[in-house]
PDB file of C-alpha atoms in Angstrom:
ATOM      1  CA  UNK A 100      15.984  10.482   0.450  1.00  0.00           C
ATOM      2  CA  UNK A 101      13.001   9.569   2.467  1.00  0.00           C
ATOM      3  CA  UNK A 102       9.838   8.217   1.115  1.00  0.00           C
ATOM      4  CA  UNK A 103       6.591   7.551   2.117  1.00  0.00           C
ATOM      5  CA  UNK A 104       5.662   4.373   0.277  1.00  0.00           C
ATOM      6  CA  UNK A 105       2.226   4.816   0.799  1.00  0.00           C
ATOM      7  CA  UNK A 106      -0.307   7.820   1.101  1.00  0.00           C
ATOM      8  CA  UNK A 107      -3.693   9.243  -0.336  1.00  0.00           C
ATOM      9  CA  UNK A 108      -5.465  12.190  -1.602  1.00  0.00           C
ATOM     10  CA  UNK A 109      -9.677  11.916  -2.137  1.00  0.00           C
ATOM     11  CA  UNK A 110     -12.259  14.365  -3.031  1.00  0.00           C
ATOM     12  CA  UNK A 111     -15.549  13.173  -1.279  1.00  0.00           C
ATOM     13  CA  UNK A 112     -17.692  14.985  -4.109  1.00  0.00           C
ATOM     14  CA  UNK A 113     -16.123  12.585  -6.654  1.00  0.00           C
ATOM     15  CA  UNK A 114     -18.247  10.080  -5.778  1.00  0.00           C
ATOM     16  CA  UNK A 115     -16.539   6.765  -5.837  1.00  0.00           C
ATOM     17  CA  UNK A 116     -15.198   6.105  -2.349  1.00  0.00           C
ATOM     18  CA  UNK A 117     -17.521   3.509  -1.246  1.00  0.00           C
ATOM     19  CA  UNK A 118     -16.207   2.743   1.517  1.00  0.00           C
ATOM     20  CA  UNK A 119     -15.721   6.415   3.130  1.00  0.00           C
ATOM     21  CA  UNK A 120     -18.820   7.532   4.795  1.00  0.00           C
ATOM     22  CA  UNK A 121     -20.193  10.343   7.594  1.00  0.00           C
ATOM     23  CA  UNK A 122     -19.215   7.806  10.081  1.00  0.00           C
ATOM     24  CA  UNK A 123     -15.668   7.755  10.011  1.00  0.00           C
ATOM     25  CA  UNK A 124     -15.659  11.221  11.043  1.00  0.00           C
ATOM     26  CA  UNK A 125     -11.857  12.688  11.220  1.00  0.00           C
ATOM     27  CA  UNK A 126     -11.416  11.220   7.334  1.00  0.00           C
ATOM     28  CA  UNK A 127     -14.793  12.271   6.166  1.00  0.00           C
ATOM     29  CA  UNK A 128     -13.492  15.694   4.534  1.00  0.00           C
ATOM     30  CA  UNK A 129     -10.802  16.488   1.101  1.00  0.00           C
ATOM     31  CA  UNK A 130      -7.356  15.396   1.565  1.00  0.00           C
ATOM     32  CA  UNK A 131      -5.000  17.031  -0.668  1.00  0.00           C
ATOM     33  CA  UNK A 132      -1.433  17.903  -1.163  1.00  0.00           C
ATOM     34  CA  UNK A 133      -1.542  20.868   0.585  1.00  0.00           C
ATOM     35  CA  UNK A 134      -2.460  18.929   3.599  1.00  0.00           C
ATOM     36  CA  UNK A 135       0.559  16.667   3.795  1.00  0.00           C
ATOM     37  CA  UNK A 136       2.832  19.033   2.757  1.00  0.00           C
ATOM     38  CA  UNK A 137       3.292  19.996   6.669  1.00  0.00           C
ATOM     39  CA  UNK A 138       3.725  16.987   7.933  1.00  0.00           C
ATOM     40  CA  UNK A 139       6.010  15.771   5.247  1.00  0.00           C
ATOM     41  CA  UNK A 140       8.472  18.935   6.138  1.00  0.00           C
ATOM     42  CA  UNK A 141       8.180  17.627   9.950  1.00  0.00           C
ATOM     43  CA  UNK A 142       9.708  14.336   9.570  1.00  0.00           C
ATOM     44  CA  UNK A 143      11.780  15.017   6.543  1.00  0.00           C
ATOM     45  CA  UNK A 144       9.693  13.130   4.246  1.00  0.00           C
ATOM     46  CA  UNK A 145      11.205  13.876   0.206  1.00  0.00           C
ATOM     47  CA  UNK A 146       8.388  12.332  -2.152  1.00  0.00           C
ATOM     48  CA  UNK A 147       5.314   9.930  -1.852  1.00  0.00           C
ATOM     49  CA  UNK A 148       3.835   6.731  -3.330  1.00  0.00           C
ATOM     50  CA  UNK A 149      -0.020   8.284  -4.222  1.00  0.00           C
ATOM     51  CA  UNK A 150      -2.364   5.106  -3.823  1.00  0.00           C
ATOM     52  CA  UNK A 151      -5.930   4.738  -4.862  1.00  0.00           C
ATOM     53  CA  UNK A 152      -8.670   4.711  -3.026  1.00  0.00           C
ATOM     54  CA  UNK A 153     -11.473   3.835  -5.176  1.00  0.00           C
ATOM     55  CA  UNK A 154     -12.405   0.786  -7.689  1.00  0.00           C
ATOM     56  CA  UNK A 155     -12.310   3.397 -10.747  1.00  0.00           C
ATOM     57  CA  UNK A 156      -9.912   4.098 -13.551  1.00  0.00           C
ATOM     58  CA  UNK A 157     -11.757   7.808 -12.913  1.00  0.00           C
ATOM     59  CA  UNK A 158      -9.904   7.846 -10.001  1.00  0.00           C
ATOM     60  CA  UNK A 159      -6.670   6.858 -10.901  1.00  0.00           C
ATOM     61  CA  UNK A 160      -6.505   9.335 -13.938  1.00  0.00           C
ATOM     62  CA  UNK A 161      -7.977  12.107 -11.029  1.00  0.00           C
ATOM     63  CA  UNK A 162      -4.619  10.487  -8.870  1.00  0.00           C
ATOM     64  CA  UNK A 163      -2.378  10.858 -12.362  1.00  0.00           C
ATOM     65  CA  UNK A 164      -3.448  14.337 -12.559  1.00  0.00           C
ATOM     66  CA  UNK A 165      -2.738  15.046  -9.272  1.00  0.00           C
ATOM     67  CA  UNK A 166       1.067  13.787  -9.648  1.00  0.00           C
ATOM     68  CA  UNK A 167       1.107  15.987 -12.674  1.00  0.00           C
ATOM     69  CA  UNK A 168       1.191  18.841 -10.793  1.00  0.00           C
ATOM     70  CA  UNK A 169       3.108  17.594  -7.808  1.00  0.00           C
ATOM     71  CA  UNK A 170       6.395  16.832  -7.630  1.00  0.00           C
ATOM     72  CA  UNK A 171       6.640  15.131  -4.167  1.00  0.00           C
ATOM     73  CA  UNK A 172       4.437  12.487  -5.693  1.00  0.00           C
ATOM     74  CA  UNK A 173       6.758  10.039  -6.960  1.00  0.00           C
ATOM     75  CA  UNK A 174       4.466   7.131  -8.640  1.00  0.00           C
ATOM     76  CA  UNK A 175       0.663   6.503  -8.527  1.00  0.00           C
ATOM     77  CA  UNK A 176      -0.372   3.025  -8.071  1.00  0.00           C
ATOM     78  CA  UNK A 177      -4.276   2.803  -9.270  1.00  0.00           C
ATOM     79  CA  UNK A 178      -7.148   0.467  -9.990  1.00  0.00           C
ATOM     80  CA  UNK A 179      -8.043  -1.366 -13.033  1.00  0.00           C
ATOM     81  CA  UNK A 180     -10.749  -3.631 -13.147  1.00  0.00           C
ATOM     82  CA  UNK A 181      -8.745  -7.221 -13.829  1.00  0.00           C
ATOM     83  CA  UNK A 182     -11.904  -9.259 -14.694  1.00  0.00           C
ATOM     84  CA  UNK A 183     -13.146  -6.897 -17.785  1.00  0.00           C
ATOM     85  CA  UNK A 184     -12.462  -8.048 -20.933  1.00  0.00           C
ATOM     86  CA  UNK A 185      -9.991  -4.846 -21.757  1.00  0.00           C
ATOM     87  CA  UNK A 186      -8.320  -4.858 -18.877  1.00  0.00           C
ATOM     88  CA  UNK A 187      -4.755  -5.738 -20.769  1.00  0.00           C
ATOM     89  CA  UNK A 188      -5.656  -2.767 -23.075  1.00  0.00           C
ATOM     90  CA  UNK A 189      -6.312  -0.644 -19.726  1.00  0.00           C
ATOM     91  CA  UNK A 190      -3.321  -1.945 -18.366  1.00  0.00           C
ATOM     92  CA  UNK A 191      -1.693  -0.726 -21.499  1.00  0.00           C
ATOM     93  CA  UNK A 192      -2.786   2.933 -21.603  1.00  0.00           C
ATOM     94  CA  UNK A 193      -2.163   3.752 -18.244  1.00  0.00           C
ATOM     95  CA  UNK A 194       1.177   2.465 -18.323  1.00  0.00           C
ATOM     96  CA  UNK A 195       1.859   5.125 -20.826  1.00  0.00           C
ATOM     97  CA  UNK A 196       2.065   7.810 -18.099  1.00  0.00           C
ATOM     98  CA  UNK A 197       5.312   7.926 -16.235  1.00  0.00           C
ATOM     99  CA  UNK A 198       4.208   7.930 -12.884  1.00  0.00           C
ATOM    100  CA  UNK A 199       1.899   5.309 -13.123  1.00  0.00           C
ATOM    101  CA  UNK A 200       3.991   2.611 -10.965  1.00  0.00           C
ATOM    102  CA  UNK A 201       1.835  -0.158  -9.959  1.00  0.00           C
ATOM    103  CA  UNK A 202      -2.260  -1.201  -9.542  1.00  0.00           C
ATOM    104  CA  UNK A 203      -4.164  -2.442  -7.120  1.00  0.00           C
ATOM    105  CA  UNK A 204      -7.280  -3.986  -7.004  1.00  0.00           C
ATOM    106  CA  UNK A 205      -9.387  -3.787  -3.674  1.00  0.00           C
ATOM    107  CA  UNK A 206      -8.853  -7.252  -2.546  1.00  0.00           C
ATOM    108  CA  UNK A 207      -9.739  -7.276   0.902  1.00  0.00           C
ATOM    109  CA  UNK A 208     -12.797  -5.668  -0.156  1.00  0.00           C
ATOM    110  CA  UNK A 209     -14.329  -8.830  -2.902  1.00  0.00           C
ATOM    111  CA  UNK A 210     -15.913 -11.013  -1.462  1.00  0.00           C
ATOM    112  CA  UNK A 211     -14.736 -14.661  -3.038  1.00  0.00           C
ATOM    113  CA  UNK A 212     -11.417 -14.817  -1.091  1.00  0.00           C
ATOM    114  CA  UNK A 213     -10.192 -17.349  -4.332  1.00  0.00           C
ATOM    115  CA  UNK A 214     -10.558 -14.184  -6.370  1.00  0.00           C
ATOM    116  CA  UNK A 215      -7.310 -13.565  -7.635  1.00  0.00           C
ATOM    117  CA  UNK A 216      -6.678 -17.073  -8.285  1.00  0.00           C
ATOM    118  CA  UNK A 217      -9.602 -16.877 -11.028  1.00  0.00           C
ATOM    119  CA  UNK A 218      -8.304 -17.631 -14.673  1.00  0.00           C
ATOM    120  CA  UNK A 219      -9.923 -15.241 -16.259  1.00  0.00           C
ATOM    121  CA  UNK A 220      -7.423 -12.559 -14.225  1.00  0.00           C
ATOM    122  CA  UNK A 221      -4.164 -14.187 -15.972  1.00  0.00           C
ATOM    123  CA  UNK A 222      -4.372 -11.635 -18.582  1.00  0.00           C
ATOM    124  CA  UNK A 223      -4.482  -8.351 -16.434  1.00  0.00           C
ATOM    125  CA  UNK A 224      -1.285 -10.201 -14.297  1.00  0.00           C
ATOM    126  CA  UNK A 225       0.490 -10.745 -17.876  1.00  0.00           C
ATOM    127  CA  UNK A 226       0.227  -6.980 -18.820  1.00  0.00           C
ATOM    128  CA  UNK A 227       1.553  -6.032 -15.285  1.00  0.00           C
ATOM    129  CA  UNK A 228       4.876  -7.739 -15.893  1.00  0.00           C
ATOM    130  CA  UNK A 229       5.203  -6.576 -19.799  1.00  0.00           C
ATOM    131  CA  UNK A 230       4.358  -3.013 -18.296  1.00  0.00           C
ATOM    132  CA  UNK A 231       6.752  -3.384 -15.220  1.00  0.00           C
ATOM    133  CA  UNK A 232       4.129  -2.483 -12.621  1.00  0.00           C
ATOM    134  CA  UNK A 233       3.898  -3.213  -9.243  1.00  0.00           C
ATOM    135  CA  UNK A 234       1.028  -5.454  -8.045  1.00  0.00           C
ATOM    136  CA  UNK A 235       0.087  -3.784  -4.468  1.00  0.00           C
ATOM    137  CA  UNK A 236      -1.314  -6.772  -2.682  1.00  0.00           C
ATOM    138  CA  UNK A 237      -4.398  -5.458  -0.493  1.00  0.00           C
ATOM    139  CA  UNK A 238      -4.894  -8.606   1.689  1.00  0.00           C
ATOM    140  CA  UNK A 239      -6.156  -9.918   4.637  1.00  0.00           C
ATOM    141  CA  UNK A 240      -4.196 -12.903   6.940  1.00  0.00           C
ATOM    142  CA  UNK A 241      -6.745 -15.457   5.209  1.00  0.00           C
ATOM    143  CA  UNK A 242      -6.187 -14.559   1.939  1.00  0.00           C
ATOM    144  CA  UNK A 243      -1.640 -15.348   2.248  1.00  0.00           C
ATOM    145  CA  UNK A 244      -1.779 -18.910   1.150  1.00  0.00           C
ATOM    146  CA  UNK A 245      -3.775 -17.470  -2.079  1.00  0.00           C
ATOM    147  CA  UNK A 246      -0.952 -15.172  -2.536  1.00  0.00           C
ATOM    148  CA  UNK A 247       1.639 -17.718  -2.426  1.00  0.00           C
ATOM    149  CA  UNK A 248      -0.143 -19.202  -5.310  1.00  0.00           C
ATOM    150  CA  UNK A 249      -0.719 -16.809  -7.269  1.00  0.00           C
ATOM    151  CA  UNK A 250       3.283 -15.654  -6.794  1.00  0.00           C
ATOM    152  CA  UNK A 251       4.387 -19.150  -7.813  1.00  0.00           C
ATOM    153  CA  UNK A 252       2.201 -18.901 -10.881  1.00  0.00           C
ATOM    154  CA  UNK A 253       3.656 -15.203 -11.874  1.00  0.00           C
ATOM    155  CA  UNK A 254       7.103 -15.320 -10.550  1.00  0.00           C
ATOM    156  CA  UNK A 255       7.856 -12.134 -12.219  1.00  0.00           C
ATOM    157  CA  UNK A 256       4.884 -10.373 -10.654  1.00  0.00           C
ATOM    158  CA  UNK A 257       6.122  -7.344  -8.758  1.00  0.00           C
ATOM    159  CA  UNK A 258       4.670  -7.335  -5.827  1.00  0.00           C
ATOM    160  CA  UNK A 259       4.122  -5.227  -2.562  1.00  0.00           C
ATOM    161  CA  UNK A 260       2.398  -6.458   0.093  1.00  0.00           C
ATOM    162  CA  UNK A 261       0.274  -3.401   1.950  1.00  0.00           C
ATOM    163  CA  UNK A 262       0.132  -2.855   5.689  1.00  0.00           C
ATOM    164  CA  UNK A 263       1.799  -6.347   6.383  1.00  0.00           C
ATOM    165  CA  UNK A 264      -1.421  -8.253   5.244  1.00  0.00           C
ATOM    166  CA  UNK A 265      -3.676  -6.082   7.806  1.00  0.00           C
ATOM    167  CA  UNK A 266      -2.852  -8.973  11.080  1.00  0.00           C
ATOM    168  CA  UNK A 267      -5.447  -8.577  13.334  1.00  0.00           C
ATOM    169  CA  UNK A 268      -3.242  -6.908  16.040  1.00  0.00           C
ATOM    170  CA  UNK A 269      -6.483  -5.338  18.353  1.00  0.00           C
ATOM    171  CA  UNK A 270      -7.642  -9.192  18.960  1.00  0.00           C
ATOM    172  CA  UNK A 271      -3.787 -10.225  19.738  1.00  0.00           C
ATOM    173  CA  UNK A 272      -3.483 -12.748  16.597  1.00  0.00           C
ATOM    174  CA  UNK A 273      -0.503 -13.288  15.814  1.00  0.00           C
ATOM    175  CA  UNK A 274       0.681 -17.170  14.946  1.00  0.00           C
ATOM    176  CA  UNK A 275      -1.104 -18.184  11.864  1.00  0.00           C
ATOM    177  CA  UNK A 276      -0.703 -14.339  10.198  1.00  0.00           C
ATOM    178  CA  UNK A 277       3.086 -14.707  11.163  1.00  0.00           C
ATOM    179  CA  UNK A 278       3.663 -18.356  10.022  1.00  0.00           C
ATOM    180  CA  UNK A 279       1.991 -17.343   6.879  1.00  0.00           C
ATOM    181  CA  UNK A 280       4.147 -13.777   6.220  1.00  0.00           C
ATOM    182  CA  UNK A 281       7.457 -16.323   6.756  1.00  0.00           C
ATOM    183  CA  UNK A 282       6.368 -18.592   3.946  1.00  0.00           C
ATOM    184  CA  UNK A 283       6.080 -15.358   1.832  1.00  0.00           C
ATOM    185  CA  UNK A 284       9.020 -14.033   2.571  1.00  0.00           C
ATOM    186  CA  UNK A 285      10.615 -16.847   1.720  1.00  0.00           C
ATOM    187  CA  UNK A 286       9.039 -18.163  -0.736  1.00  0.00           C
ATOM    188  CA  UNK A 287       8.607 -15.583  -2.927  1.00  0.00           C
ATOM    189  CA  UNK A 288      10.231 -12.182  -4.062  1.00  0.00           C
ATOM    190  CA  UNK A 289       7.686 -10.176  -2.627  1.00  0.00           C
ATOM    191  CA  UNK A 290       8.297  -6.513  -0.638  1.00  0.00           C
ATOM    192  CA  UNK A 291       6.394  -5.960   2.336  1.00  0.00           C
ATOM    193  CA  UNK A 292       4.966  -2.259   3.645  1.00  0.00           C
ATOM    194  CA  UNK A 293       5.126  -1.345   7.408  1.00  0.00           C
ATOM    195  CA  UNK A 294       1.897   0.324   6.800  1.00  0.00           C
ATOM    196  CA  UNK A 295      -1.684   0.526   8.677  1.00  0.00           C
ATOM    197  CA  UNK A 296      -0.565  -1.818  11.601  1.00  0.00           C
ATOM    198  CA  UNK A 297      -1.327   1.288  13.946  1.00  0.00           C
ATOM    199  CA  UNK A 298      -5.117   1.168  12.549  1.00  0.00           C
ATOM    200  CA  UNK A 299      -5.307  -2.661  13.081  1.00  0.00           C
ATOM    201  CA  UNK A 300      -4.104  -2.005  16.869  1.00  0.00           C
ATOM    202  CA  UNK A 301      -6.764   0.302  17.334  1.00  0.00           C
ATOM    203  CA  UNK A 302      -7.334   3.375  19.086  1.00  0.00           C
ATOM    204  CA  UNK A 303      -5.665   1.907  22.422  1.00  0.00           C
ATOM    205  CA  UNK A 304      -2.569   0.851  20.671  1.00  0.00           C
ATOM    206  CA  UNK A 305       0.471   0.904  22.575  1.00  0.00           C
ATOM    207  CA  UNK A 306       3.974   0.528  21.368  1.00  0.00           C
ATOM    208  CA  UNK A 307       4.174  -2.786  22.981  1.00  0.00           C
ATOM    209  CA  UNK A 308       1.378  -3.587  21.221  1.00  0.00           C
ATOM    210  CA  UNK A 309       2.867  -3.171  18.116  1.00  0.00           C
ATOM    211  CA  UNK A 310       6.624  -4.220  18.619  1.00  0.00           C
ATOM    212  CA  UNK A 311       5.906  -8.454  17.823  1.00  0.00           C
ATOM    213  CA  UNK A 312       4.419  -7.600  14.615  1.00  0.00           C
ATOM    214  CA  UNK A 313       7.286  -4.867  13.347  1.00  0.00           C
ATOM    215  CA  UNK A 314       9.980  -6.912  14.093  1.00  0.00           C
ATOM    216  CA  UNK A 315       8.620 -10.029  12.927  1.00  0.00           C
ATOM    217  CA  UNK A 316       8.007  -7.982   9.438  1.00  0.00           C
ATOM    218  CA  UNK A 317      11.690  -6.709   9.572  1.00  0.00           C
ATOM    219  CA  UNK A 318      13.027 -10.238  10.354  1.00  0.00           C
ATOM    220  CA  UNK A 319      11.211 -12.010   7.422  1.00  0.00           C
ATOM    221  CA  UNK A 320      11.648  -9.278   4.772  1.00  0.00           C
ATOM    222  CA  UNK A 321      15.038  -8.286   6.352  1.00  0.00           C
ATOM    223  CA  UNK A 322      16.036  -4.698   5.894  1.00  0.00           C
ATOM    224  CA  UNK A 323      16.129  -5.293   1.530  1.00  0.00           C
ATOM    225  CA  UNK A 324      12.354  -5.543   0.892  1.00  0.00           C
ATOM    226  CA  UNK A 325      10.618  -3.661   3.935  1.00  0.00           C
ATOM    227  CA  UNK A 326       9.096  -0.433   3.401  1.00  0.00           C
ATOM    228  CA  UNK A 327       7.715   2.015   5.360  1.00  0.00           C
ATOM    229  CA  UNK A 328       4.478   3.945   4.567  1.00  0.00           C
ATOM    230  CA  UNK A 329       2.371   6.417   6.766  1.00  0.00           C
ATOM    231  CA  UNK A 330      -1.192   4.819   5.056  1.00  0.00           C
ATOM    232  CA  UNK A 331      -2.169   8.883   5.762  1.00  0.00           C
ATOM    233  CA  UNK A 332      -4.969  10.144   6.259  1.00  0.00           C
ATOM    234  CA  UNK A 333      -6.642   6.385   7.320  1.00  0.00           C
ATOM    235  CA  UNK A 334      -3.393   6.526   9.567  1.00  0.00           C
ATOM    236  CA  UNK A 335      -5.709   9.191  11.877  1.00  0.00           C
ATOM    237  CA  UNK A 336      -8.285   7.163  12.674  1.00  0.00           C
ATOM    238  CA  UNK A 337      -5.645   5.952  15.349  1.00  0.00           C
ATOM    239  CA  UNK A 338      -2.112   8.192  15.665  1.00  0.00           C
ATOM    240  CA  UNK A 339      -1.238  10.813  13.783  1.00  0.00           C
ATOM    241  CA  UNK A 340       2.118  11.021  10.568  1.00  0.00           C
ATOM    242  CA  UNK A 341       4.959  11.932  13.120  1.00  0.00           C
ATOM    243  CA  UNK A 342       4.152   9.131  15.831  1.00  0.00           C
ATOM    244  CA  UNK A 343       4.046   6.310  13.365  1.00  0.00           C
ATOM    245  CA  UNK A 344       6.966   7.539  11.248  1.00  0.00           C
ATOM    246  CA  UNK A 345       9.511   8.211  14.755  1.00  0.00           C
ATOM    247  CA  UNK A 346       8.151   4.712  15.942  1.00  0.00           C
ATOM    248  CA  UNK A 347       9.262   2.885  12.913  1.00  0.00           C
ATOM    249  CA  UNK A 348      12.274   4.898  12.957  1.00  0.00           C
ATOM    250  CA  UNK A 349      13.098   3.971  16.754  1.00  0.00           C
ATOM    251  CA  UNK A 350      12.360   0.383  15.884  1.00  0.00           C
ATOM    252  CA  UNK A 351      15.038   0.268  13.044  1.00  0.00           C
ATOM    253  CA  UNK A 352      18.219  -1.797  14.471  1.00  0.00           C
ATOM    254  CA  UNK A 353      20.935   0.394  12.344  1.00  0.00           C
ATOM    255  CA  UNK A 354      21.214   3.824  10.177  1.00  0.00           C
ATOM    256  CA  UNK A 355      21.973   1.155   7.040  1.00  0.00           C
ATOM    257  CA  UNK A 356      18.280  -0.473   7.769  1.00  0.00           C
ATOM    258  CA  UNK A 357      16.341   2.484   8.838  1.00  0.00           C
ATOM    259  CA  UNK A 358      17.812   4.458   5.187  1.00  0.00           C
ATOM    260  CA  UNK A 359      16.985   1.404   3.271  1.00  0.00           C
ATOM    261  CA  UNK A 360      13.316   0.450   4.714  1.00  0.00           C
ATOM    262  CA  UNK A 361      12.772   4.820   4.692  1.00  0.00           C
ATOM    263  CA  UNK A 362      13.642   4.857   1.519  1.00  0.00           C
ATOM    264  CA  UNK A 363      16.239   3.028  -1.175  1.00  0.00           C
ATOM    265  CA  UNK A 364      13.316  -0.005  -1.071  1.00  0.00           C
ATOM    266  CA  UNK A 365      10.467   1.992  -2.245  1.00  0.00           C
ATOM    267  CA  UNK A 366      12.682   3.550  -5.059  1.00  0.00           C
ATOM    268  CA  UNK A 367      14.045  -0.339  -5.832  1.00  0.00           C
ATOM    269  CA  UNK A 368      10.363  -1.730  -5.353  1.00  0.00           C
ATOM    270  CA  UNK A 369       8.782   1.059  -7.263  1.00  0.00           C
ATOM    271  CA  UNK A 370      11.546   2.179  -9.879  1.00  0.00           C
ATOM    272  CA  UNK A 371      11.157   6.210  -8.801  1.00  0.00           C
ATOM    273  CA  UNK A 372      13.365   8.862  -8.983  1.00  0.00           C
ATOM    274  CA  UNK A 373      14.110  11.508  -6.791  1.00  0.00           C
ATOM    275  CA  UNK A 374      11.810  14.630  -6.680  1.00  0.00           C
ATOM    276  CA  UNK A 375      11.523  17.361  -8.659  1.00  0.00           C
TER     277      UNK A 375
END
């Protein structure tokens, strides 16, 4: 079975996508099931991780509703506010729906980069591991040695870090972002999505480009907790779902590595099934 471990589906008249505006063009229109079903058919893709893309629970119970009635849609992770004072009994009631998998607050997004290190969060953490979530790590490179903390403090956090920490591939850094996904890697438990890294390269991307960063992901994380994810439809804002997934798959050294990272580590990181 493949898996995409990471996808979306918005409505712009919701309301809540701050972020997605006029200006980005090519993603400023619905995305919706029917609109990755083709694509999924051309690379062979079974089922999908559904991500959020908003700071609302409104969104992940839209998300929730949308797995519902999809079977390719294998677990949701959404957004809970951590810092509200009911965000364990948030925690609590979304758990209660089968596909909700995991959370993930907008990190890269808040703008005290000792956020998730606040006290006040422990709570929200502590109902992630008695519910068996995943934590979905949205980070950027300067927010890694925070997550090391944090992953010491909860060592029974699971956690998934998206689009290998977003390294700032388009200016060509590369030594501090790497040193930093080793300690991780080692250090803690954490999985690690080959995700977005096309969007960081930019529009003039190149496969060379990309190659240092992939294979420095897949020889920290190893081929047990790497994951691939298409990060569709931000993914076209620089390639398009079959380039990125044959590119990953071209990059992986063996079958055994290119089934588990496509695949067998998104159901281990995520607990799914197979599809309906």
């Amino acid at each position: 079975m493949i898996i995409d471990a990471h996808q979306h589906f918005w409505q712009i008249d919701r309301g809540d996508y701050g972020w997605l505006t006029p200006e980005l063009k090519v993603l400023y229109r619905d995305f919706m099931p029917d609109d990755l079903a083709p694509l999924m058919a051309q690379t062979g893709v079974d089922g999908t991780i559904l991500v959020q893309a908003a700071p609302t629970i409104a969104e992940t119970e839209f998300l929730l509703q949308i797995a519902d009635k999809t079977p390719s849609v294998l677990g949701v992770v959404g957004w809970v506010d951590f810092a509200a004072a009911t965000a364990a009994e948030d925690i609590a009631r979304l758990a209660a729906h089968p596909k909700l998998v995991g959370l993930r607050p907008m990190i890269q997004d808040i703008s005290d980069d000792d956020w998730m290190l606040d006290a006040d969060l422990t709570a929200a953490f502590e109902a992630m591991i008695k519910h068996n979530l995943v934590f979905d790590a949205l980070v950027l490179p300067r927010h890694l040695g925070r997550l090391r903390e944090l992953l010491a403090r909860h060592p029974n956090l699971r956690t998934v870090i998206d689009h290998g920490a977003k390294p700032e591939i388009a200016a060509g850094e590369f030594d501090a972002w790497a040193a930093d996904m080793a300690n991780l890697a080692d250090q803690t438990h954490a999985y690690c999505k080959l995700s977005g890294l096309v969007t960081e390269a930019g529009e003039g991307w190149t496969v060379e480009s990309l190659t240092p960063y992939i294979a420095h992901l897949l020889d920290c994380f190893g081929p047990d907790r790497l994951i691939w994810g298409s990060d569709w439809p931000v993914l076209k804002l620089a390639s398009d779902y079959t380039a990125w997934f044959d590119l990953v798959a071209a990059m992986m050294p063996d079958e055994a590595t290119k089934r588990a990272v496509f695949g067998a580590n998104v159901v281990d990181a995520y607990g799914v099934g197979t599809p309906s």
